[in-house]
Amino acid sequence: MSEYVFKREAVNRFHFTECAFDAASGVARLDYAFDTGGVFSETITFPGAPFTLDARRAAAVQSALRILHLIAGVSYYKAAVPEKIVLDAYAIDAGTAAFLTEIYENGLGEFAYRNGLKLRGKIVFPAEAPTPVPVSPAGLQAHALVAIGGGKDSLVSIESLRRVGVAQTVSWIGSAPLIRSCAERTGLPLLNISRQLAPELFAMNKQGALNGHIPVTAVNSAILTLAAILQGADQVVFSNERSASYGSLIPGTGEVNHQWSKGWDFERAFAAHVRSHIAADLHYYSLLRPFSELAVARQFAKTDFYDAHFSSCNRNFHILGERPAQRWCGVCPKCHFVFLALAPFMPKPRLMTIFGRNLLDEPAQIPGFDALLEYQDHKPFECVGEGRESRAAMAALAQSPSWREDAIVRRFADDILPQLDAAELPIAPLLVAVEEHAIPDSLWTSLRESFRA
């Protein structure tokens, strides 16, 4: 590690210096720098990358590598949020520049809010290349790289694709044992990609660098796009529900979406960039986009095959800090929401076996569930469902003999339910799929039917 001394106020420019892919080792190197001397090199290793590629695939790899370089740079840019962005090794067109500005502005929305920053209009990517001619197909084969995160959502996608006969490789980034356990449980081919952040980033954090949430799904989408080209696969599949498109409503600020890069606006824009700039035959989409969190929870509850393996508790996946002793910490917004979303569709003993406790009978958890309900608080900065889904789930539990006597459900029925519009509380309308998605037509009909069953 270099002896670079970080002084945020002295940084004026952030440089995307260069990026390269070494076919022999399967390693992509992404280099960045501040004008004050900080140089950062991130590496991403792609197992099983081919040693040689034909001209079409090689061109697609280069284009995918560049968009990965540009999106992954958000981890380093945010440390200082300098006034100017400089591209040293290549130029981009106006459409790409506008897309990147959208990613940085919206993907750093929570980061900006927590750090008291105004980023709108400040982030400008230089556009110095002409609009490119749309790219041709890269000769990819019918195969899906499916992102797995260890939670219920990706497992629902994997099993849905299995039912309709789509060949797939279960793919993840990093070394989390919990994700590997879930991936191995599927019995499908696996692809584990490693990402090594520049160590200087952690040193800067100790010297006063700005820190906070980044659009990690955008970064992972770019990583898996490059992986798909290298593997010759024609699909990159994520598992983001429609609720990801809705953020937290902050009084005096407006909407701030913790999971913006899981939302429809990002998916639609990234998919368009992939088709126009990388490979015309590469399809990027979320298999769960038409569905609510409750619809996905109902689908997951149909089998207990993954009960002892999955976890949606994000504390398991923090880069730094304490992790729960068990798969569920039981006190974070993700634990609260998953418990609440599964409860209407799963026998109580089964759900309590998964979590090891009944979160809805712990009065100390009331503030956490209030936030999910958007009652006297805003939706948490987490990947959780909409407030209306939480209210509908809790209202259903208030009518259930199995749940209605639990402390938090009883308090909801007594104090909150009388203030709500009864017409907005039924679960059934929230289980209906919408047509706003990018799922291939060949999959959509059978997928929709399986969710209705």
Coordinates of C-alpha atoms in Angstrom, one line a residue, residues 152-153 155-156 163 293-307 310 338-339 341-347 350-351 354 451 453:
K152 CA -35.4 -15.7 -1.1
D153 CA -35.6 -13.6 -4.2
L155 CA -33.8 -18.6 -5.2
V156 CA -37.3 -17.9 -6.5
R163 CA -39.1 -25.1 -14.2
E293 CA -42.4 -8.5 -2.5
L294 CA -45.5 -10.3 -1.2
A295 CA -46.0 -12.2 -4.4
V296 CA -42.3 -13.4 -4.2
A297 CA -42.7 -14.3 -0.6
R298 CA -45.8 -16.4 -1.5
Q299 CA -43.8 -18.1 -4.2
F300 CA -40.9 -18.8 -1.9
A301 CA -43.1 -20.3 0.7
K302 CA -44.3 -23.1 -1.6
T303 CA -41.1 -25.1 -0.9
D304 CA -39.0 -25.6 2.2
F305 CA -36.0 -26.8 0.3
Y306 CA -33.9 -23.7 1.1
D307 CA -35.2 -23.0 4.6
F310 CA -31.1 -18.8 2.8
V338 CA -38.8 -10.8 5.4
F339 CA -40.4 -12.2 8.6
A341 CA -43.7 -10.8 4.3
L342 CA -43.5 -14.6 4.8
A343 CA -45.9 -14.8 7.8
P344 CA -49.2 -14.6 5.8
F345 CA -48.0 -17.5 3.5
M346 CA -46.1 -19.8 5.8
P347 CA -47.1 -21.9 8.9
R350 CA -42.0 -23.1 10.1
L351 CA -41.2 -19.4 10.1
I354 CA -36.2 -20.4 10.1
F451 CA -46.9 -17.2 -9.8
A453 CA -50.7 -21.2 -9.1

